[in-house]
PDB file of C-alpha atoms in Angstrom:
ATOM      1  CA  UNK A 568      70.040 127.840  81.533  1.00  0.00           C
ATOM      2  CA  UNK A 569      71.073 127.891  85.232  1.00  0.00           C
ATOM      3  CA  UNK A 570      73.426 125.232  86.451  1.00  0.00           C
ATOM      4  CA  UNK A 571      72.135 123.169  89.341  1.00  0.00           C
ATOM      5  CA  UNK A 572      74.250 122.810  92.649  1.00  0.00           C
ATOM      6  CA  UNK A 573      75.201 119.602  91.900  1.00  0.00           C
ATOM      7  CA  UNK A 574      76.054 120.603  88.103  1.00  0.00           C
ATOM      8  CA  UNK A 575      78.250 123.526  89.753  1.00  0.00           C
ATOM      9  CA  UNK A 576      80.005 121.315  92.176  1.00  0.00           C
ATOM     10  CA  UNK A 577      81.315 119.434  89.630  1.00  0.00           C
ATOM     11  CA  UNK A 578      82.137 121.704  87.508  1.00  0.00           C
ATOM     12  CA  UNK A 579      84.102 123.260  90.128  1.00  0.00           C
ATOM     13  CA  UNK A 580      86.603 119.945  90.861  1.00  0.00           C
ATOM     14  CA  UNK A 581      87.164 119.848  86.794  1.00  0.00           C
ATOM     15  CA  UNK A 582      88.337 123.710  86.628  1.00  0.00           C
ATOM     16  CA  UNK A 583      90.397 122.329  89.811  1.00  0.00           C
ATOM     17  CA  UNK A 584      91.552 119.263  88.086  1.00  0.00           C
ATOM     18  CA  UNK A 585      92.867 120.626  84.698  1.00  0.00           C
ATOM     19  CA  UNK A 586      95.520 122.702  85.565  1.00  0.00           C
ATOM     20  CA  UNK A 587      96.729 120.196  88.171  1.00  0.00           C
ATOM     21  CA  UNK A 588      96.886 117.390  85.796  1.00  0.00           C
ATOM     22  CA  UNK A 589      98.959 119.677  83.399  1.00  0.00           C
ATOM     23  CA  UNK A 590     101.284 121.430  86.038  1.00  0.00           C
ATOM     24  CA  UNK A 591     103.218 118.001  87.226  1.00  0.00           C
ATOM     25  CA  UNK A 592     106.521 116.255  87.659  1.00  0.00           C
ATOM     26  CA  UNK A 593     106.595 113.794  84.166  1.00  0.00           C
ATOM     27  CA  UNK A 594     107.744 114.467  81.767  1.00  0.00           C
ATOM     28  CA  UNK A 595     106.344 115.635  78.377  1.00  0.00           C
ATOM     29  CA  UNK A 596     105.836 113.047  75.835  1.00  0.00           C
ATOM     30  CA  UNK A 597     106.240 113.810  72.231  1.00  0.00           C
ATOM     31  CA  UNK A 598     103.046 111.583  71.409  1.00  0.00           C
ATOM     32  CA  UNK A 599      99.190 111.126  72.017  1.00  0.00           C
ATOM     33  CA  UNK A 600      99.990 108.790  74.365  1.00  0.00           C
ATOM     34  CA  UNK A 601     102.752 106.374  75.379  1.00  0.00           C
ATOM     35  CA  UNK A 602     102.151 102.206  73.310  1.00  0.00           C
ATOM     36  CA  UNK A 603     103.621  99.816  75.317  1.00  0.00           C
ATOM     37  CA  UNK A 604     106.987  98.166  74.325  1.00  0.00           C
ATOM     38  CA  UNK A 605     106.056  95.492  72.024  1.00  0.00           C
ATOM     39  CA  UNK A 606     102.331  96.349  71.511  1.00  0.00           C
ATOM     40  CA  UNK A 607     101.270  97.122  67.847  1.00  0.00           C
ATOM     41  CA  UNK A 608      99.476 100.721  67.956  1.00  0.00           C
ATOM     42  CA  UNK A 609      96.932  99.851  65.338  1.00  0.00           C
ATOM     43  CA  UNK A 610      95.976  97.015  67.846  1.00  0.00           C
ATOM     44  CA  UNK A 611      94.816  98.961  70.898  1.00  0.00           C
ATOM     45  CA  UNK A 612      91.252  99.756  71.230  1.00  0.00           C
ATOM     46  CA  UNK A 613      89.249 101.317  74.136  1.00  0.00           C
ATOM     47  CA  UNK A 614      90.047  98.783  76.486  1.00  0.00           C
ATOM     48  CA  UNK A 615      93.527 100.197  76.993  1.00  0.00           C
ATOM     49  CA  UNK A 616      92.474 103.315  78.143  1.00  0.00           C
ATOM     50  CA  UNK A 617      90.189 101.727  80.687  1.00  0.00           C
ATOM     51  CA  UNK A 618      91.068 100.302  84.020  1.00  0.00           C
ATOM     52  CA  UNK A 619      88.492  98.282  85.768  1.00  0.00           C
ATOM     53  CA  UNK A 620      90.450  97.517  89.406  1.00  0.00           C
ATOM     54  CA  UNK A 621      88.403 100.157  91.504  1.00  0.00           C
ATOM     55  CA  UNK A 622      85.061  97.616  90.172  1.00  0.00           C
ATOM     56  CA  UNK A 623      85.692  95.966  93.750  1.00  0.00           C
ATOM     57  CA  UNK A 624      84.992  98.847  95.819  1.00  0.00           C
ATOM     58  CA  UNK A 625      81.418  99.410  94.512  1.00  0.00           C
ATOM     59  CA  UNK A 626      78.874  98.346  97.090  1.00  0.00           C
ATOM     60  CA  UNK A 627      81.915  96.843  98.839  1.00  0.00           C
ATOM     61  CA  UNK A 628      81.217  96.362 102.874  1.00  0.00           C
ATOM     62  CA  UNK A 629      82.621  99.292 105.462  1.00  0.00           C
ATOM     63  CA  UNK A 630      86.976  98.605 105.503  1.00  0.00           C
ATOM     64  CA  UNK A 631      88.532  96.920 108.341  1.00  0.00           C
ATOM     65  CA  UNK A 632      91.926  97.620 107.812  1.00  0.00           C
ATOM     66  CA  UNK A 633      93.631 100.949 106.345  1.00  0.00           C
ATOM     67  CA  UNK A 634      93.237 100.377 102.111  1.00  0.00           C
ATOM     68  CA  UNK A 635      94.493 101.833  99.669  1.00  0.00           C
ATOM     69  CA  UNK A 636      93.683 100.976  95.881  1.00  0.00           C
ATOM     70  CA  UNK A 637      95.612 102.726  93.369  1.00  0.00           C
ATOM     71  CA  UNK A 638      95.212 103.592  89.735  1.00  0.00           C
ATOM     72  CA  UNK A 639      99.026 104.861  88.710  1.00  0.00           C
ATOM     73  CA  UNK A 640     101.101 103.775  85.343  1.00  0.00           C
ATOM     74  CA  UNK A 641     101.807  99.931  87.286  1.00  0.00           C
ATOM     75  CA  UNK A 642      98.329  99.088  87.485  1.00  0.00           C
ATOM     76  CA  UNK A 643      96.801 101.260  84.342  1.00  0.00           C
ATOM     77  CA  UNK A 644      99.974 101.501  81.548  1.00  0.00           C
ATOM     78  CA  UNK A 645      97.493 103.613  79.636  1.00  0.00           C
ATOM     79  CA  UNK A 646      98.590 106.923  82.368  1.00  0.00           C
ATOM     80  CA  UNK A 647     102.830 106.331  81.273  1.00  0.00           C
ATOM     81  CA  UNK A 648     102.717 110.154  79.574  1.00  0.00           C
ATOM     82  CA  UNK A 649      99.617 111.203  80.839  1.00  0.00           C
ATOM     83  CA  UNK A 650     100.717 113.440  84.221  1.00  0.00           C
ATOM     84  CA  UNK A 651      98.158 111.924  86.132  1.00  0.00           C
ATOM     85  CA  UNK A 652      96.801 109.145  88.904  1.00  0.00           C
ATOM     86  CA  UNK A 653      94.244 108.814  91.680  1.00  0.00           C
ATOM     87  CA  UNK A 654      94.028 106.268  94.358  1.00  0.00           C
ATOM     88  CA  UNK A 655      91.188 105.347  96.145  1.00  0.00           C
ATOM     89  CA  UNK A 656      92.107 105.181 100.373  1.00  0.00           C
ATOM     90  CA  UNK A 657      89.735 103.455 103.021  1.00  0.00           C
ATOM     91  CA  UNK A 658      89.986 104.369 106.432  1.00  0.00           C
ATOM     92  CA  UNK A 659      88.016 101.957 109.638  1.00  0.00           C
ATOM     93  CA  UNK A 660      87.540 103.944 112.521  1.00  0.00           C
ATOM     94  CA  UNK A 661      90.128 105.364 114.384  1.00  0.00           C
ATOM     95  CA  UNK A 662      92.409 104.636 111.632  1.00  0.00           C
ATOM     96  CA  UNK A 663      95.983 106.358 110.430  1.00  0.00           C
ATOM     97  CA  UNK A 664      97.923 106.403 106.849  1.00  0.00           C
ATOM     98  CA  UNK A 665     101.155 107.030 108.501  1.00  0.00           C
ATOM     99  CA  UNK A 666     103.400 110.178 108.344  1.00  0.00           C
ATOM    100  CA  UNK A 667     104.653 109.908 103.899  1.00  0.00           C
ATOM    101  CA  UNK A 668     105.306 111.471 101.087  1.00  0.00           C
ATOM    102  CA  UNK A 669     105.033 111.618  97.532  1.00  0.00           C
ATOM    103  CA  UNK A 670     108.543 112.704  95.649  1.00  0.00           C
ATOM    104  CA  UNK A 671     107.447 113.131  92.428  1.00  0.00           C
ATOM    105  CA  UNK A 672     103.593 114.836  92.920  1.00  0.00           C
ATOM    106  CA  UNK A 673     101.407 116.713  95.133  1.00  0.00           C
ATOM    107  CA  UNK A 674      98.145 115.134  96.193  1.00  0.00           C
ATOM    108  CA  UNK A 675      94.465 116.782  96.202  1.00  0.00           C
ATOM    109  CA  UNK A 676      92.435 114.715  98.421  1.00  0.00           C
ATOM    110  CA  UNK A 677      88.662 114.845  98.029  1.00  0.00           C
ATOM    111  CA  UNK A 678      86.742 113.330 100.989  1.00  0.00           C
ATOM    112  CA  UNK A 679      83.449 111.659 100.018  1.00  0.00           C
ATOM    113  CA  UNK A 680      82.572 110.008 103.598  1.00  0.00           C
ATOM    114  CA  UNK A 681      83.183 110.695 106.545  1.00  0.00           C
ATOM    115  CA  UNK A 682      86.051 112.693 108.497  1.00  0.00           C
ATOM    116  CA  UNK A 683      89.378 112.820 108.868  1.00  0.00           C
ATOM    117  CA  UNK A 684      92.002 114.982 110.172  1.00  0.00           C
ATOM    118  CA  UNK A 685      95.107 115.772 107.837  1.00  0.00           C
ATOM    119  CA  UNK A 686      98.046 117.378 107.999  1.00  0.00           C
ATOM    120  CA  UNK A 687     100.989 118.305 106.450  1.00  0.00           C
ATOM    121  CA  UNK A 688     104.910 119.762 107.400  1.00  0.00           C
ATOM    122  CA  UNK A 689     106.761 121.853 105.421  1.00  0.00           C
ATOM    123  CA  UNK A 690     110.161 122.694 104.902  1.00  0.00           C
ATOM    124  CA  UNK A 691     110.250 125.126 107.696  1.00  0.00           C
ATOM    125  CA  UNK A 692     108.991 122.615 110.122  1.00  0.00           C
ATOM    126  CA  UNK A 693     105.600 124.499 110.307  1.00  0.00           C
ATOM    127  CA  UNK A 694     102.923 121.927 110.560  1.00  0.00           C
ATOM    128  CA  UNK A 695      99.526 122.954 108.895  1.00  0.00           C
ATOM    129  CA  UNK A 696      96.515 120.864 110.120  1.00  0.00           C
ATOM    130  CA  UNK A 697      92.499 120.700 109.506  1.00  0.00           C
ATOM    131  CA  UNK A 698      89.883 118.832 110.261  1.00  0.00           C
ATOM    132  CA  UNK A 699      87.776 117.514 106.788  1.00  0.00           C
ATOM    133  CA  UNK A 700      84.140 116.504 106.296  1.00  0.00           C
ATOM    134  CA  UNK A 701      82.784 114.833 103.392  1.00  0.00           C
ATOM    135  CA  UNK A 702      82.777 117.133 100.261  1.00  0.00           C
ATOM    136  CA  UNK A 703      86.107 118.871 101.304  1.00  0.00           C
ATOM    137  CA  UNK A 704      89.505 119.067  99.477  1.00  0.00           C
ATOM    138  CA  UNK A 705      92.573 119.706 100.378  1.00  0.00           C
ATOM    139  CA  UNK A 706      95.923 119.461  99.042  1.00  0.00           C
ATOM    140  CA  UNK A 707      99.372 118.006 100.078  1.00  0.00           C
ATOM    141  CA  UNK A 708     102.645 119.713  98.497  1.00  0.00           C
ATOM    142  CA  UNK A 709     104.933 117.533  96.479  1.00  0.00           C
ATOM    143  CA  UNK A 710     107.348 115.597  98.363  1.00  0.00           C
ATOM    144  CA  UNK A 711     106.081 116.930 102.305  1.00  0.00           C
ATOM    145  CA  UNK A 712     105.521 114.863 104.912  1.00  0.00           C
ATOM    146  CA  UNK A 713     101.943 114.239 105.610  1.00  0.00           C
ATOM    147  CA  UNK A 714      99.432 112.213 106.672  1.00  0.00           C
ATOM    148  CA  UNK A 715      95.818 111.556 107.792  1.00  0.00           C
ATOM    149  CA  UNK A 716      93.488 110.080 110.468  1.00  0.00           C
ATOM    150  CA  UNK A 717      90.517 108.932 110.920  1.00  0.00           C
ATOM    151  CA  UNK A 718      89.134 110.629 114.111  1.00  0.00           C
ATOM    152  CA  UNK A 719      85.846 108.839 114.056  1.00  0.00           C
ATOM    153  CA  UNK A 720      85.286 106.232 116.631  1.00  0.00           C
ATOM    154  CA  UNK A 721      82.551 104.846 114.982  1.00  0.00           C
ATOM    155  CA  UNK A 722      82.523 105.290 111.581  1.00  0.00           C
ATOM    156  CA  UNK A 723      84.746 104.619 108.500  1.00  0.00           C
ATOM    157  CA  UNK A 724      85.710 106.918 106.215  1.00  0.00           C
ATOM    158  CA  UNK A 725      86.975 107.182 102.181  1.00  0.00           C
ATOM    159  CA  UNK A 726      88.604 109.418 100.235  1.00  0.00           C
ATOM    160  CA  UNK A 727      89.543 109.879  96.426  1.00  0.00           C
ATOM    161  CA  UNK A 728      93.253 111.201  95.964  1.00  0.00           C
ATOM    162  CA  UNK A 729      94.643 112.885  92.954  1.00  0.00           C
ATOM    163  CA  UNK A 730      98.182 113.177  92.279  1.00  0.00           C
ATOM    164  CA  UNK A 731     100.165 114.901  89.004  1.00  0.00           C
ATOM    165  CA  UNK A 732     102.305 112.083  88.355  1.00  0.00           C
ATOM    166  CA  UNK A 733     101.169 108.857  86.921  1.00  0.00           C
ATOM    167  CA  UNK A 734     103.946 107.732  89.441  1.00  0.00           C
ATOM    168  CA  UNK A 735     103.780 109.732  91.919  1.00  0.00           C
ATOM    169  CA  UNK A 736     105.650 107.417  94.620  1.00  0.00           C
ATOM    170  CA  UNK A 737     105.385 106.701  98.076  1.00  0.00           C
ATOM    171  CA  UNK A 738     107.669 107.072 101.063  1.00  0.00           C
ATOM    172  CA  UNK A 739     106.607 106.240 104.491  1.00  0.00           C
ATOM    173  CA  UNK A 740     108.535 107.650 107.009  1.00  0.00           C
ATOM    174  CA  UNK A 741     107.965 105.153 109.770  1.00  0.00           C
ATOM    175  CA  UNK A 742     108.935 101.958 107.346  1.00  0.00           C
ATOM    176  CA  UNK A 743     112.020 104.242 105.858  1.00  0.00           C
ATOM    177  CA  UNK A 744     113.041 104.843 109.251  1.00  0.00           C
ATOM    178  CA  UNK A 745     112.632 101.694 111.521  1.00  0.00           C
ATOM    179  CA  UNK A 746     112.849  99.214 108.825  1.00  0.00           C
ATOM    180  CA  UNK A 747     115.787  99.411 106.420  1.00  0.00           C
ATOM    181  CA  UNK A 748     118.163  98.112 108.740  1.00  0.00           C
ATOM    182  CA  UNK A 749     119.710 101.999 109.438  1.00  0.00           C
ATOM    183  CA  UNK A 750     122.165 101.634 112.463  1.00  0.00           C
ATOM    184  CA  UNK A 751     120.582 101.126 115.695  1.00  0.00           C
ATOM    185  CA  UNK A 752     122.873 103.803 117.463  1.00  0.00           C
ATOM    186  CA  UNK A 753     122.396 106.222 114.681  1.00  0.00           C
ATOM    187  CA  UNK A 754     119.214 106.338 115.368  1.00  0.00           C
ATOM    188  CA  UNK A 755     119.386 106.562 119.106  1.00  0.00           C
ATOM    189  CA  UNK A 756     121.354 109.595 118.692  1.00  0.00           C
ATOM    190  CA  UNK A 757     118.971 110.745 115.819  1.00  0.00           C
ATOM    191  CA  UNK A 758     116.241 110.549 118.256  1.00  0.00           C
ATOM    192  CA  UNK A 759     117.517 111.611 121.296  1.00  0.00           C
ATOM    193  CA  UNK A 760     116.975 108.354 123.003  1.00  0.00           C
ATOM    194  CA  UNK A 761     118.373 104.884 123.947  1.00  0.00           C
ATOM    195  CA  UNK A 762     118.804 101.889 121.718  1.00  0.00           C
ATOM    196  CA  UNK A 763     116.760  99.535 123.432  1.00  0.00           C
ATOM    197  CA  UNK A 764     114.150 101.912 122.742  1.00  0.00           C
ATOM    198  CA  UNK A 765     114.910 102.234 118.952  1.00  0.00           C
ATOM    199  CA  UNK A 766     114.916  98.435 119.373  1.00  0.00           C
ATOM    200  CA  UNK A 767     111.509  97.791 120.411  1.00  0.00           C
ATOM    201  CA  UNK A 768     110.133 100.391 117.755  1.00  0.00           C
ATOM    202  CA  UNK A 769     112.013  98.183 114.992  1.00  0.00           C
ATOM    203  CA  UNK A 770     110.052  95.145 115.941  1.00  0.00           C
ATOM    204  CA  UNK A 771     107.406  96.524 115.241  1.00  0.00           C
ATOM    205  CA  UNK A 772     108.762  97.259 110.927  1.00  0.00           C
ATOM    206  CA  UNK A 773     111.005  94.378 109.952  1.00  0.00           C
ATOM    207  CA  UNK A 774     112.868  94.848 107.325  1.00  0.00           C
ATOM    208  CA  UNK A 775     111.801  93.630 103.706  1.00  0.00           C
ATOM    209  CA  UNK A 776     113.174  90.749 101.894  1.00  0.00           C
TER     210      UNK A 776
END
């Protein structure tokens, strides 16, 4: 029997899928999967393997701030061994998830609404750049920088991210930078500028507690 479109499609993202959950940066566990410390294994049943945080965004209203919900080993224990996460990232209009990377996994983004405009640089400081619609993928190399943006002025947009780590980490350049208390004159010179300048940027990402 013929597949359908729609039965094709999908078919398509799992041949994607399976050798990008297997080709990652955990590492191999000698077990089915990984029982938490303390946790009997003849006690776990179905409901560890099943994370119910992303129940919110169903029939959730349009995002007015830049979300993103994950699914990695913190909030789901059941992916510690398993090479694999997803997160689920909201954009408003107009919206940016700053310049970041991910040290320990590359990301495939799959768009489902709207558009955005990605990008990525690599180690040669070329920057590669495209404009998505909904049904496109596209992938961002372990540990680049990278980021994405919303270019719609009146519409939101949301996007399902897959990553070959089940924790795959998150650096942002702008909070790394500006606000971990790194010498204001370092970065002056860094930058090529003055350090009131630097100054006024650091307001702007105090520094954690």
């Amino acid at each position: 029997m013929a597949l359908t479109v729609k039965q094709q499609f999908f078919l398509a993202i799992l041949v994607i899928a399976f050798p990008f959950s297997a080709i990652s940066g955990d590492p191999d566990i000698l077990t089915d999967f990984v029982v938490p410390l303390g946790t009997n294994n003849t006690q776990l049943d179905g409901n560890f393997f099943t994370y119910t945080g992303m129940r919110s965004l169903i029939n959730s209203n349009p995002p007015t701030n830049f979300t993103v919900t994950k699914a990695t080993m913190a909030e789901f224990p059941a992916l510690n061994g398993q090479s694999v996460s997803f997160a689920v990232l909201e954009y408003p209009a107009g919206s940016v998830n700053p310049p970041h990377t991910h040290p320990r996994a590359t990301e495939l983004l799959f768009l489902t609404y709207g558009i955005l405009e990605v990008g990525f640089v690599d180690t040669t400081n070329k920057l590669f750049t495209q404009r998505l619609q909904a049904g496109d993928m596209f992938a961002f190399p372990k540990g680049l920088v990278h980021y994405q943006f919303n270019c719609a002025e009146n519409d939101f947009a949301i996007a399902i991210s897959a990553f070959g780590s089940a924790a795959a980490g998150t650096v942002s350049v702008p909070t790394t930078v500006f606000g971990t208390n790194i010498d204001d004159d370092i970065l002056a010179k860094s930058f090529k500028t003055d350090v009131p300048t630097i100054q006024k940027i650091k307001a702007g990402f105090p520094p954690k507690a």
